[in-house]
PDB file of C-alpha atoms in Angstrom:
ATOM      1  CA  UNK A   7     -18.081  -6.166  13.027  1.00  0.00           C
ATOM      2  CA  UNK A   8     -15.569  -5.426  10.424  1.00  0.00           C
ATOM      3  CA  UNK A   9     -12.458  -7.520   9.851  1.00  0.00           C
ATOM      4  CA  UNK A  10     -10.519  -4.479   8.473  1.00  0.00           C
ATOM      5  CA  UNK A  11     -11.439  -0.691   7.705  1.00  0.00           C
ATOM      6  CA  UNK A  12      -9.038   0.736   5.037  1.00  0.00           C
ATOM      7  CA  UNK A  13      -8.712   4.403   5.123  1.00  0.00           C
ATOM      8  CA  UNK A  14      -7.076   6.713   2.578  1.00  0.00           C
ATOM      9  CA  UNK A  15      -7.443   8.198  -0.823  1.00  0.00           C
ATOM     10  CA  UNK A  16      -8.736   6.927  -3.946  1.00  0.00           C
ATOM     11  CA  UNK A  17      -7.950   7.719  -7.768  1.00  0.00           C
ATOM     12  CA  UNK A  18      -8.774   7.064 -11.184  1.00  0.00           C
ATOM     13  CA  UNK A  19      -5.174   6.105 -12.499  1.00  0.00           C
ATOM     14  CA  UNK A  20      -4.701   6.521 -16.638  1.00  0.00           C
ATOM     15  CA  UNK A  21      -1.736   3.846 -17.093  1.00  0.00           C
ATOM     16  CA  UNK A  22       0.553   5.191 -20.279  1.00  0.00           C
ATOM     17  CA  UNK A  23       2.760   2.351 -21.440  1.00  0.00           C
ATOM     18  CA  UNK A  24       6.252   4.384 -22.663  1.00  0.00           C
ATOM     19  CA  UNK A  25       8.660   2.847 -25.461  1.00  0.00           C
ATOM     20  CA  UNK A  26      10.443   5.843 -26.376  1.00  0.00           C
ATOM     21  CA  UNK A  27      12.281   6.819 -22.934  1.00  0.00           C
ATOM     22  CA  UNK A  28      15.552   7.130 -21.216  1.00  0.00           C
ATOM     23  CA  UNK A  29      16.682   6.380 -17.858  1.00  0.00           C
ATOM     24  CA  UNK A  30      19.459   8.603 -16.571  1.00  0.00           C
ATOM     25  CA  UNK A  31      21.204   8.176 -12.908  1.00  0.00           C
ATOM     26  CA  UNK A  32      23.377   9.773 -10.894  1.00  0.00           C
ATOM     27  CA  UNK A  33      26.189   8.556  -8.670  1.00  0.00           C
ATOM     28  CA  UNK A  34      23.543   8.618  -5.678  1.00  0.00           C
ATOM     29  CA  UNK A  35      21.965   5.454  -5.411  1.00  0.00           C
ATOM     30  CA  UNK A  36      18.178   5.278  -6.293  1.00  0.00           C
ATOM     31  CA  UNK A  37      18.070   8.809  -7.911  1.00  0.00           C
ATOM     32  CA  UNK A  38      17.122   8.248 -11.179  1.00  0.00           C
ATOM     33  CA  UNK A  39      15.194  10.495 -13.767  1.00  0.00           C
ATOM     34  CA  UNK A  40      12.955   9.609 -16.585  1.00  0.00           C
ATOM     35  CA  UNK A  41      13.930  11.369 -19.804  1.00  0.00           C
ATOM     36  CA  UNK A  42      11.370  12.375 -22.553  1.00  0.00           C
ATOM     37  CA  UNK A  43      12.190  14.405 -25.592  1.00  0.00           C
ATOM     38  CA  UNK A  44      11.018  18.129 -24.637  1.00  0.00           C
ATOM     39  CA  UNK A  45       8.339  19.480 -26.976  1.00  0.00           C
ATOM     40  CA  UNK A  46       7.843  16.117 -28.840  1.00  0.00           C
ATOM     41  CA  UNK A  47       5.166  14.092 -30.107  1.00  0.00           C
ATOM     42  CA  UNK A  48       5.691  10.521 -28.231  1.00  0.00           C
ATOM     43  CA  UNK A  49       4.036   7.447 -29.208  1.00  0.00           C
ATOM     44  CA  UNK A  50       2.832   5.130 -26.458  1.00  0.00           C
ATOM     45  CA  UNK A  51       2.154   1.289 -26.292  1.00  0.00           C
ATOM     46  CA  UNK A  52      -1.161   1.223 -24.538  1.00  0.00           C
ATOM     47  CA  UNK A  53      -3.296   3.383 -22.598  1.00  0.00           C
ATOM     48  CA  UNK A  54      -5.498   1.824 -19.526  1.00  0.00           C
ATOM     49  CA  UNK A  55      -8.234   3.612 -17.053  1.00  0.00           C
ATOM     50  CA  UNK A  56      -8.186   1.889 -13.894  1.00  0.00           C
ATOM     51  CA  UNK A  57      -8.953   2.783 -10.114  1.00  0.00           C
ATOM     52  CA  UNK A  58      -6.157   3.263  -7.563  1.00  0.00           C
ATOM     53  CA  UNK A  59      -5.004   4.053  -4.214  1.00  0.00           C
ATOM     54  CA  UNK A  60      -3.044   2.443  -1.818  1.00  0.00           C
ATOM     55  CA  UNK A  61      -6.142   2.189   0.288  1.00  0.00           C
ATOM     56  CA  UNK A  62      -8.750   1.116  -2.059  1.00  0.00           C
ATOM     57  CA  UNK A  63      -6.183  -1.972  -3.264  1.00  0.00           C
ATOM     58  CA  UNK A  64      -6.106  -3.060   0.441  1.00  0.00           C
ATOM     59  CA  UNK A  65      -9.931  -2.908   0.604  1.00  0.00           C
ATOM     60  CA  UNK A  66     -10.420  -5.008  -2.392  1.00  0.00           C
ATOM     61  CA  UNK A  67      -7.063  -7.213  -1.313  1.00  0.00           C
ATOM     62  CA  UNK A  68      -8.532  -7.968   1.844  1.00  0.00           C
ATOM     63  CA  UNK A  69     -12.100  -8.775   0.806  1.00  0.00           C
ATOM     64  CA  UNK A  70     -10.869 -11.281  -1.954  1.00  0.00           C
ATOM     65  CA  UNK A  71      -8.747 -12.771   1.063  1.00  0.00           C
ATOM     66  CA  UNK A  72     -12.140 -13.368   2.295  1.00  0.00           C
ATOM     67  CA  UNK A  73     -12.216 -10.876   5.026  1.00  0.00           C
ATOM     68  CA  UNK A  74     -15.261  -8.446   5.744  1.00  0.00           C
ATOM     69  CA  UNK A  75     -13.516  -5.190   4.646  1.00  0.00           C
ATOM     70  CA  UNK A  76     -15.009  -1.727   4.678  1.00  0.00           C
ATOM     71  CA  UNK A  77     -13.607   1.778   3.333  1.00  0.00           C
ATOM     72  CA  UNK A  78     -13.353   5.511   4.364  1.00  0.00           C
ATOM     73  CA  UNK A  79     -12.502   7.577   1.292  1.00  0.00           C
ATOM     74  CA  UNK A  80     -13.955  10.869  -0.219  1.00  0.00           C
ATOM     75  CA  UNK A  81     -14.937  10.588  -4.062  1.00  0.00           C
ATOM     76  CA  UNK A  82     -16.606  13.367  -6.218  1.00  0.00           C
ATOM     77  CA  UNK A  83     -19.649  13.340  -7.399  1.00  0.00           C
ATOM     78  CA  UNK A  84     -18.471  13.137 -10.962  1.00  0.00           C
ATOM     79  CA  UNK A  85     -17.875  10.349 -13.292  1.00  0.00           C
ATOM     80  CA  UNK A  86     -14.528   9.092 -11.703  1.00  0.00           C
ATOM     81  CA  UNK A  87     -16.435   9.090  -8.273  1.00  0.00           C
ATOM     82  CA  UNK A  88     -19.366   6.950  -9.691  1.00  0.00           C
ATOM     83  CA  UNK A  89     -16.877   4.384 -11.287  1.00  0.00           C
ATOM     84  CA  UNK A  90     -14.855   4.181  -8.353  1.00  0.00           C
ATOM     85  CA  UNK A  91     -17.727   3.542  -6.228  1.00  0.00           C
ATOM     86  CA  UNK A  92     -19.047   0.798  -8.819  1.00  0.00           C
ATOM     87  CA  UNK A  93     -15.896  -0.971  -8.443  1.00  0.00           C
ATOM     88  CA  UNK A  94     -15.926  -1.178  -4.948  1.00  0.00           C
ATOM     89  CA  UNK A  95     -19.453  -2.500  -4.436  1.00  0.00           C
ATOM     90  CA  UNK A  96     -18.725  -4.745  -7.287  1.00  0.00           C
ATOM     91  CA  UNK A  97     -15.648  -5.999  -5.201  1.00  0.00           C
ATOM     92  CA  UNK A  98     -18.285  -6.588  -2.453  1.00  0.00           C
ATOM     93  CA  UNK A  99     -16.278  -3.765  -0.522  1.00  0.00           C
ATOM     94  CA  UNK A 100     -18.677  -2.056   2.464  1.00  0.00           C
ATOM     95  CA  UNK A 101     -19.134   1.554   0.937  1.00  0.00           C
ATOM     96  CA  UNK A 102     -20.982   2.839   4.078  1.00  0.00           C
ATOM     97  CA  UNK A 103     -18.164   5.243   4.800  1.00  0.00           C
ATOM     98  CA  UNK A 104     -17.406   6.502   1.058  1.00  0.00           C
ATOM     99  CA  UNK A 105     -18.241   9.943   1.372  1.00  0.00           C
ATOM    100  CA  UNK A 106     -19.158  11.707  -1.857  1.00  0.00           C
ATOM    101  CA  UNK A 107     -18.564  15.553  -2.169  1.00  0.00           C
ATOM    102  CA  UNK A 108     -19.223  18.118  -4.984  1.00  0.00           C
ATOM    103  CA  UNK A 109     -15.634  18.223  -6.112  1.00  0.00           C
ATOM    104  CA  UNK A 110     -13.414  16.369  -8.588  1.00  0.00           C
ATOM    105  CA  UNK A 111     -12.212  12.959  -7.545  1.00  0.00           C
ATOM    106  CA  UNK A 112      -8.280  12.458  -7.283  1.00  0.00           C
ATOM    107  CA  UNK A 113      -6.565  11.195 -10.738  1.00  0.00           C
ATOM    108  CA  UNK A 114      -2.947   9.776 -11.755  1.00  0.00           C
ATOM    109  CA  UNK A 115      -1.256   9.485 -14.633  1.00  0.00           C
ATOM    110  CA  UNK A 116       0.887   6.163 -14.356  1.00  0.00           C
ATOM    111  CA  UNK A 117       3.916   6.017 -16.900  1.00  0.00           C
ATOM    112  CA  UNK A 118       5.080   2.654 -17.276  1.00  0.00           C
ATOM    113  CA  UNK A 119       8.577   2.090 -18.690  1.00  0.00           C
ATOM    114  CA  UNK A 120      10.618  -1.156 -18.909  1.00  0.00           C
ATOM    115  CA  UNK A 121       8.071  -2.360 -16.055  1.00  0.00           C
ATOM    116  CA  UNK A 122       8.823   0.411 -13.457  1.00  0.00           C
ATOM    117  CA  UNK A 123       6.622   3.281 -13.142  1.00  0.00           C
ATOM    118  CA  UNK A 124       6.725   6.733 -12.333  1.00  0.00           C
ATOM    119  CA  UNK A 125       3.252   8.218 -11.012  1.00  0.00           C
ATOM    120  CA  UNK A 126       2.152  11.995 -11.522  1.00  0.00           C
ATOM    121  CA  UNK A 127      -0.385  12.481  -8.795  1.00  0.00           C
ATOM    122  CA  UNK A 128      -3.306  15.207  -8.348  1.00  0.00           C
ATOM    123  CA  UNK A 129      -4.715  15.148  -5.195  1.00  0.00           C
ATOM    124  CA  UNK A 130      -8.164  17.346  -4.909  1.00  0.00           C
ATOM    125  CA  UNK A 131      -8.099  19.441  -1.526  1.00  0.00           C
ATOM    126  CA  UNK A 132     -10.163  17.755   0.807  1.00  0.00           C
ATOM    127  CA  UNK A 133     -12.243  18.300   4.543  1.00  0.00           C
ATOM    128  CA  UNK A 134     -11.325  14.968   5.975  1.00  0.00           C
ATOM    129  CA  UNK A 135     -13.540  13.754   8.638  1.00  0.00           C
ATOM    130  CA  UNK A 136     -13.307  10.264  10.230  1.00  0.00           C
ATOM    131  CA  UNK A 137     -16.850   8.571  10.335  1.00  0.00           C
ATOM    132  CA  UNK A 138     -18.456   6.917  13.361  1.00  0.00           C
ATOM    133  CA  UNK A 139     -16.950   3.842  11.930  1.00  0.00           C
ATOM    134  CA  UNK A 140     -18.173   0.396  13.335  1.00  0.00           C
ATOM    135  CA  UNK A 141     -15.920  -1.932  15.493  1.00  0.00           C
ATOM    136  CA  UNK A 142     -13.453  -3.464  13.477  1.00  0.00           C
ATOM    137  CA  UNK A 143     -10.521  -5.933  14.264  1.00  0.00           C
ATOM    138  CA  UNK A 144      -8.050  -3.875  12.149  1.00  0.00           C
ATOM    139  CA  UNK A 145      -7.527  -0.485  10.772  1.00  0.00           C
ATOM    140  CA  UNK A 146      -5.439  -0.034   7.478  1.00  0.00           C
ATOM    141  CA  UNK A 147      -4.418   3.548   6.861  1.00  0.00           C
ATOM    142  CA  UNK A 148      -2.242   4.255   3.822  1.00  0.00           C
ATOM    143  CA  UNK A 149      -1.962   7.513   1.555  1.00  0.00           C
ATOM    144  CA  UNK A 150      -3.723  10.698   2.193  1.00  0.00           C
ATOM    145  CA  UNK A 151      -3.438  14.272   1.149  1.00  0.00           C
ATOM    146  CA  UNK A 152      -2.934  17.547   2.785  1.00  0.00           C
ATOM    147  CA  UNK A 153      -5.477  18.113   5.466  1.00  0.00           C
ATOM    148  CA  UNK A 154      -5.644  14.446   6.946  1.00  0.00           C
ATOM    149  CA  UNK A 155      -3.764  15.406  10.265  1.00  0.00           C
ATOM    150  CA  UNK A 156      -7.436  16.136  11.195  1.00  0.00           C
ATOM    151  CA  UNK A 157      -8.917  12.602  11.523  1.00  0.00           C
ATOM    152  CA  UNK A 158      -5.431  11.243  13.615  1.00  0.00           C
ATOM    153  CA  UNK A 159      -6.965  12.167  16.828  1.00  0.00           C
ATOM    154  CA  UNK A 160     -10.205  10.573  16.518  1.00  0.00           C
ATOM    155  CA  UNK A 161      -8.622   7.741  15.033  1.00  0.00           C
ATOM    156  CA  UNK A 162      -6.295   7.346  18.186  1.00  0.00           C
ATOM    157  CA  UNK A 163      -9.539   7.658  20.252  1.00  0.00           C
ATOM    158  CA  UNK A 164     -11.242   4.817  17.908  1.00  0.00           C
ATOM    159  CA  UNK A 165      -8.154   2.380  18.249  1.00  0.00           C
ATOM    160  CA  UNK A 166      -8.126   2.792  22.213  1.00  0.00           C
ATOM    161  CA  UNK A 167     -11.948   2.183  22.251  1.00  0.00           C
ATOM    162  CA  UNK A 168     -12.129  -0.771  20.266  1.00  0.00           C
ATOM    163  CA  UNK A 169      -8.703  -2.199  20.789  1.00  0.00           C
ATOM    164  CA  UNK A 170      -8.292  -2.191  17.071  1.00  0.00           C
ATOM    165  CA  UNK A 171      -5.094  -3.102  15.559  1.00  0.00           C
ATOM    166  CA  UNK A 172      -3.316  -0.517  13.265  1.00  0.00           C
ATOM    167  CA  UNK A 173      -1.474  -1.811  10.040  1.00  0.00           C
ATOM    168  CA  UNK A 174       0.272   1.802   9.170  1.00  0.00           C
ATOM    169  CA  UNK A 175       1.423   2.324   5.355  1.00  0.00           C
ATOM    170  CA  UNK A 176       2.209   6.216   5.028  1.00  0.00           C
ATOM    171  CA  UNK A 177       1.903   7.743   2.168  1.00  0.00           C
ATOM    172  CA  UNK A 178       4.590  10.593   0.609  1.00  0.00           C
ATOM    173  CA  UNK A 179       2.500  13.698   2.352  1.00  0.00           C
ATOM    174  CA  UNK A 180       2.151  11.830   5.651  1.00  0.00           C
ATOM    175  CA  UNK A 181       5.997  10.801   5.484  1.00  0.00           C
ATOM    176  CA  UNK A 182       6.597  14.723   5.274  1.00  0.00           C
ATOM    177  CA  UNK A 183       4.107  15.926   7.602  1.00  0.00           C
ATOM    178  CA  UNK A 184       6.200  14.423  10.586  1.00  0.00           C
ATOM    179  CA  UNK A 185       3.174  14.492  12.570  1.00  0.00           C
ATOM    180  CA  UNK A 186       2.459  10.517  12.627  1.00  0.00           C
ATOM    181  CA  UNK A 187       4.595   9.409  14.952  1.00  0.00           C
ATOM    182  CA  UNK A 188       2.056   8.530  17.683  1.00  0.00           C
ATOM    183  CA  UNK A 189      -0.064   6.355  14.980  1.00  0.00           C
ATOM    184  CA  UNK A 190       3.323   4.721  14.112  1.00  0.00           C
ATOM    185  CA  UNK A 191       3.839   3.988  17.749  1.00  0.00           C
ATOM    186  CA  UNK A 192       0.394   2.462  17.895  1.00  0.00           C
ATOM    187  CA  UNK A 193       1.026   0.577  14.872  1.00  0.00           C
ATOM    188  CA  UNK A 194       0.746  -3.764  14.931  1.00  0.00           C
ATOM    189  CA  UNK A 195       2.453  -3.606  11.809  1.00  0.00           C
ATOM    190  CA  UNK A 196       4.320  -0.477  10.119  1.00  0.00           C
ATOM    191  CA  UNK A 197       5.455  -0.611   6.172  1.00  0.00           C
ATOM    192  CA  UNK A 198       7.498   1.234   3.979  1.00  0.00           C
ATOM    193  CA  UNK A 199      10.101   0.585   1.243  1.00  0.00           C
ATOM    194  CA  UNK A 200      13.525   1.390   1.807  1.00  0.00           C
ATOM    195  CA  UNK A 201      13.444   4.840  -0.025  1.00  0.00           C
ATOM    196  CA  UNK A 202      10.626   5.889   2.101  1.00  0.00           C
ATOM    197  CA  UNK A 203      12.305   4.794   5.529  1.00  0.00           C
ATOM    198  CA  UNK A 204      15.331   6.934   3.892  1.00  0.00           C
ATOM    199  CA  UNK A 205      13.157   9.884   3.705  1.00  0.00           C
ATOM    200  CA  UNK A 206      11.193   9.469   7.236  1.00  0.00           C
ATOM    201  CA  UNK A 207      14.592   9.533   8.779  1.00  0.00           C
ATOM    202  CA  UNK A 208      16.102  11.574   6.441  1.00  0.00           C
ATOM    203  CA  UNK A 209      18.818   8.878   6.618  1.00  0.00           C
ATOM    204  CA  UNK A 210      20.664   7.941   3.318  1.00  0.00           C
ATOM    205  CA  UNK A 211      23.495   6.241   4.810  1.00  0.00           C
ATOM    206  CA  UNK A 212      22.438   3.726   7.391  1.00  0.00           C
ATOM    207  CA  UNK A 213      22.026   0.048   6.356  1.00  0.00           C
ATOM    208  CA  UNK A 214      18.398  -1.954   6.105  1.00  0.00           C
ATOM    209  CA  UNK A 215      18.828  -3.115   9.685  1.00  0.00           C
ATOM    210  CA  UNK A 216      19.770  -0.023  11.186  1.00  0.00           C
ATOM    211  CA  UNK A 217      16.705   1.747   9.662  1.00  0.00           C
ATOM    212  CA  UNK A 218      14.352  -0.703  11.056  1.00  0.00           C
ATOM    213  CA  UNK A 219      15.691  -0.547  14.313  1.00  0.00           C
ATOM    214  CA  UNK A 220      15.313   3.126  14.083  1.00  0.00           C
ATOM    215  CA  UNK A 221      11.729   2.296  13.061  1.00  0.00           C
ATOM    216  CA  UNK A 222      11.050  -0.126  15.824  1.00  0.00           C
ATOM    217  CA  UNK A 223      12.460   2.619  18.574  1.00  0.00           C
ATOM    218  CA  UNK A 224       9.330   4.507  17.447  1.00  0.00           C
ATOM    219  CA  UNK A 225       7.067   1.860  19.220  1.00  0.00           C
ATOM    220  CA  UNK A 226       5.356  -0.518  16.158  1.00  0.00           C
ATOM    221  CA  UNK A 227       5.049  -4.145  17.152  1.00  0.00           C
ATOM    222  CA  UNK A 228       6.180  -5.345  13.728  1.00  0.00           C
ATOM    223  CA  UNK A 229       8.330  -3.367  11.386  1.00  0.00           C
ATOM    224  CA  UNK A 230       8.490  -4.305   7.623  1.00  0.00           C
ATOM    225  CA  UNK A 231      10.867  -2.789   4.848  1.00  0.00           C
ATOM    226  CA  UNK A 232      10.173  -3.753   1.293  1.00  0.00           C
ATOM    227  CA  UNK A 233      13.041  -3.426  -1.333  1.00  0.00           C
ATOM    228  CA  UNK A 234      11.318  -4.014  -4.540  1.00  0.00           C
ATOM    229  CA  UNK A 235      12.961  -7.003  -6.801  1.00  0.00           C
ATOM    230  CA  UNK A 236      15.438  -7.419  -3.867  1.00  0.00           C
ATOM    231  CA  UNK A 237      13.002  -8.719  -1.576  1.00  0.00           C
ATOM    232  CA  UNK A 238      11.630  -7.705   2.113  1.00  0.00           C
ATOM    233  CA  UNK A 239      12.659  -7.597   5.470  1.00  0.00           C
ATOM    234  CA  UNK A 240      10.735  -7.832   8.581  1.00  0.00           C
ATOM    235  CA  UNK A 241      11.979  -6.907  12.257  1.00  0.00           C
ATOM    236  CA  UNK A 242       9.871  -8.043  15.363  1.00  0.00           C
ATOM    237  CA  UNK A 243      11.982  -6.766  17.989  1.00  0.00           C
ATOM    238  CA  UNK A 244      13.523  -9.903  18.622  1.00  0.00           C
ATOM    239  CA  UNK A 245      14.671 -11.519  14.827  1.00  0.00           C
ATOM    240  CA  UNK A 246      15.114  -9.808  11.231  1.00  0.00           C
ATOM    241  CA  UNK A 247      13.702 -11.706   8.674  1.00  0.00           C
ATOM    242  CA  UNK A 248      14.656 -11.675   4.579  1.00  0.00           C
ATOM    243  CA  UNK A 249      12.023 -13.017   2.063  1.00  0.00           C
ATOM    244  CA  UNK A 250      12.901 -13.197  -1.528  1.00  0.00           C
ATOM    245  CA  UNK A 251      10.813 -12.487  -3.883  1.00  0.00           C
ATOM    246  CA  UNK A 252       8.549 -14.916  -5.192  1.00  0.00           C
ATOM    247  CA  UNK A 253       9.512 -15.487  -9.219  1.00  0.00           C
ATOM    248  CA  UNK A 254       7.107 -14.142 -11.984  1.00  0.00           C
ATOM    249  CA  UNK A 255       7.224 -12.345 -15.097  1.00  0.00           C
ATOM    250  CA  UNK A 256       7.215  -8.721 -14.389  1.00  0.00           C
ATOM    251  CA  UNK A 257       4.906  -6.154 -16.530  1.00  0.00           C
ATOM    252  CA  UNK A 258       3.919  -3.237 -14.136  1.00  0.00           C
ATOM    253  CA  UNK A 259       4.677  -2.668 -10.428  1.00  0.00           C
ATOM    254  CA  UNK A 260       1.974  -0.470  -9.469  1.00  0.00           C
ATOM    255  CA  UNK A 261      -0.005  -1.499  -6.102  1.00  0.00           C
ATOM    256  CA  UNK A 262       2.869  -4.122  -5.438  1.00  0.00           C
ATOM    257  CA  UNK A 263       3.674  -2.823  -1.948  1.00  0.00           C
ATOM    258  CA  UNK A 264       0.281  -2.675  -1.263  1.00  0.00           C
ATOM    259  CA  UNK A 265      -0.780  -6.211  -2.459  1.00  0.00           C
ATOM    260  CA  UNK A 266       1.887  -7.077   0.088  1.00  0.00           C
ATOM    261  CA  UNK A 267       0.860  -5.311   3.026  1.00  0.00           C
ATOM    262  CA  UNK A 268      -2.521  -6.549   2.337  1.00  0.00           C
ATOM    263  CA  UNK A 269      -1.754 -10.257   2.544  1.00  0.00           C
ATOM    264  CA  UNK A 270       0.675  -9.607   5.025  1.00  0.00           C
ATOM    265  CA  UNK A 271      -2.017  -8.522   7.418  1.00  0.00           C
ATOM    266  CA  UNK A 272      -4.507 -10.906   6.241  1.00  0.00           C
ATOM    267  CA  UNK A 273      -1.717 -13.762   7.528  1.00  0.00           C
ATOM    268  CA  UNK A 274      -1.930 -11.979  10.889  1.00  0.00           C
ATOM    269  CA  UNK A 275      -5.735 -11.830  10.819  1.00  0.00           C
ATOM    270  CA  UNK A 276      -5.840 -15.721  10.389  1.00  0.00           C
ATOM    271  CA  UNK A 277      -3.337 -16.100  13.290  1.00  0.00           C
ATOM    272  CA  UNK A 278      -0.333 -16.844  11.383  1.00  0.00           C
ATOM    273  CA  UNK A 279       3.286 -16.020  12.340  1.00  0.00           C
ATOM    274  CA  UNK A 280       5.247 -12.960  10.821  1.00  0.00           C
ATOM    275  CA  UNK A 281       7.241 -15.749   8.749  1.00  0.00           C
ATOM    276  CA  UNK A 282       4.244 -16.656   7.299  1.00  0.00           C
ATOM    277  CA  UNK A 283       2.730 -13.250   6.804  1.00  0.00           C
ATOM    278  CA  UNK A 284       5.843 -12.414   4.527  1.00  0.00           C
ATOM    279  CA  UNK A 285       5.233 -15.376   2.626  1.00  0.00           C
ATOM    280  CA  UNK A 286       1.512 -14.402   1.824  1.00  0.00           C
ATOM    281  CA  UNK A 287       2.684 -10.967   1.078  1.00  0.00           C
ATOM    282  CA  UNK A 288       5.379 -12.277  -1.577  1.00  0.00           C
ATOM    283  CA  UNK A 289       3.148 -14.278  -3.390  1.00  0.00           C
ATOM    284  CA  UNK A 290       0.449 -11.678  -3.766  1.00  0.00           C
ATOM    285  CA  UNK A 291       2.547  -9.040  -5.043  1.00  0.00           C
ATOM    286  CA  UNK A 292       4.054 -11.738  -7.415  1.00  0.00           C
ATOM    287  CA  UNK A 293       0.408 -11.750  -8.868  1.00  0.00           C
ATOM    288  CA  UNK A 294       0.139  -8.259  -8.741  1.00  0.00           C
ATOM    289  CA  UNK A 295       2.998  -7.762 -10.860  1.00  0.00           C
ATOM    290  CA  UNK A 296       2.062  -9.433 -13.679  1.00  0.00           C
ATOM    291  CA  UNK A 297      -0.572  -7.189 -14.759  1.00  0.00           C
ATOM    292  CA  UNK A 298      -1.270  -3.386 -15.527  1.00  0.00           C
ATOM    293  CA  UNK A 299      -2.775  -2.104 -12.549  1.00  0.00           C
ATOM    294  CA  UNK A 300      -3.153  -2.705  -8.951  1.00  0.00           C
ATOM    295  CA  UNK A 301      -6.185  -4.476  -8.421  1.00  0.00           C
ATOM    296  CA  UNK A 302      -6.300  -7.482 -11.270  1.00  0.00           C
ATOM    297  CA  UNK A 303      -3.560  -9.490  -9.772  1.00  0.00           C
ATOM    298  CA  UNK A 304      -4.843  -9.272  -6.323  1.00  0.00           C
ATOM    299  CA  UNK A 305      -5.358 -12.981  -4.954  1.00  0.00           C
ATOM    300  CA  UNK A 306      -8.263 -14.734  -3.895  1.00  0.00           C
ATOM    301  CA  UNK A 307      -7.999 -16.834  -0.370  1.00  0.00           C
ATOM    302  CA  UNK A 308      -8.142 -20.439  -2.336  1.00  0.00           C
ATOM    303  CA  UNK A 309      -5.668 -19.245  -5.254  1.00  0.00           C
ATOM    304  CA  UNK A 310      -3.142 -18.151  -2.384  1.00  0.00           C
ATOM    305  CA  UNK A 311      -3.500 -21.155  -0.401  1.00  0.00           C
ATOM    306  CA  UNK A 312      -3.351 -23.429  -3.055  1.00  0.00           C
ATOM    307  CA  UNK A 313       0.401 -21.919  -3.622  1.00  0.00           C
ATOM    308  CA  UNK A 314       1.392 -21.381   0.221  1.00  0.00           C
ATOM    309  CA  UNK A 315       0.350 -25.437   0.330  1.00  0.00           C
ATOM    310  CA  UNK A 316       2.174 -26.032  -2.820  1.00  0.00           C
ATOM    311  CA  UNK A 317       5.362 -24.474  -2.040  1.00  0.00           C
ATOM    312  CA  UNK A 318       6.088 -25.245   1.755  1.00  0.00           C
ATOM    313  CA  UNK A 319       9.804 -24.233   1.971  1.00  0.00           C
ATOM    314  CA  UNK A 320       8.902 -20.727   0.666  1.00  0.00           C
ATOM    315  CA  UNK A 321      10.035 -19.031   3.626  1.00  0.00           C
ATOM    316  CA  UNK A 322      11.931 -15.930   4.615  1.00  0.00           C
ATOM    317  CA  UNK A 323      14.937 -17.134   6.410  1.00  0.00           C
ATOM    318  CA  UNK A 324      16.768 -14.816   9.611  1.00  0.00           C
ATOM    319  CA  UNK A 325      18.802 -12.279   8.257  1.00  0.00           C
TER     320      UNK A 325
END
């Protein structure tokens, strides 16, 4: 039996540090554009090739938190796929469900400017088919490309068969497809950031509480909303909680949301309440934000527990 099986796409991420750029924002909140000089040669501060993908971040992060994790993903039989597979093996993630196909692997370019990232995503069309998964206590479902809806019915049957708990952090395509209502209703924990909730409901006027109440009405047991440097929120149907960020120097934010949800779910796995889970998630996110890329800062269980024990008052407050 596994503690958690992560499901989602994986990619090679090319991180590029920008220095000569500009951000232009409209009067609409959170609507900003990254501006580069057109047809110009623009020097960059660094280039790094790393492995990415929301669910890969969970599979690796969960393993570092002493959970027995496995991963269903599709990779190409190319150099990128080879690197992805070896990275998972190195991190001791079970790879029995990693499917290799005669296609390219996914690729993303991450433009980092002033510690914020803009991601250019290339998703190779896939034919998704849920493998015959062994029993797991948790399933973590996140970003997948077009056609991922083909696994939903089998996944729902699996969740019912094994009474597995679902942590759901849908990606952009899944949110836009509008075919995720059943999975949301079956979620033990449902994660989106503020902008994603606004997109899901096509609602840019409601406040955070109103967005979370809307989400709770869809059926998940726990609703979590992250709001970047402003902190995170949780609603369990009875209480609203707010957790401020854990102070840390910010280098690059890719994977921060994944690190939060990964540690949040791990806390629930270890029978902690949602308040403790929010603290775990925030501390893990603060570690990841100090490094370029999503994996370097993912915390090991002992390191996270050390911070939790030395900062016993770092907990959310009622909101």
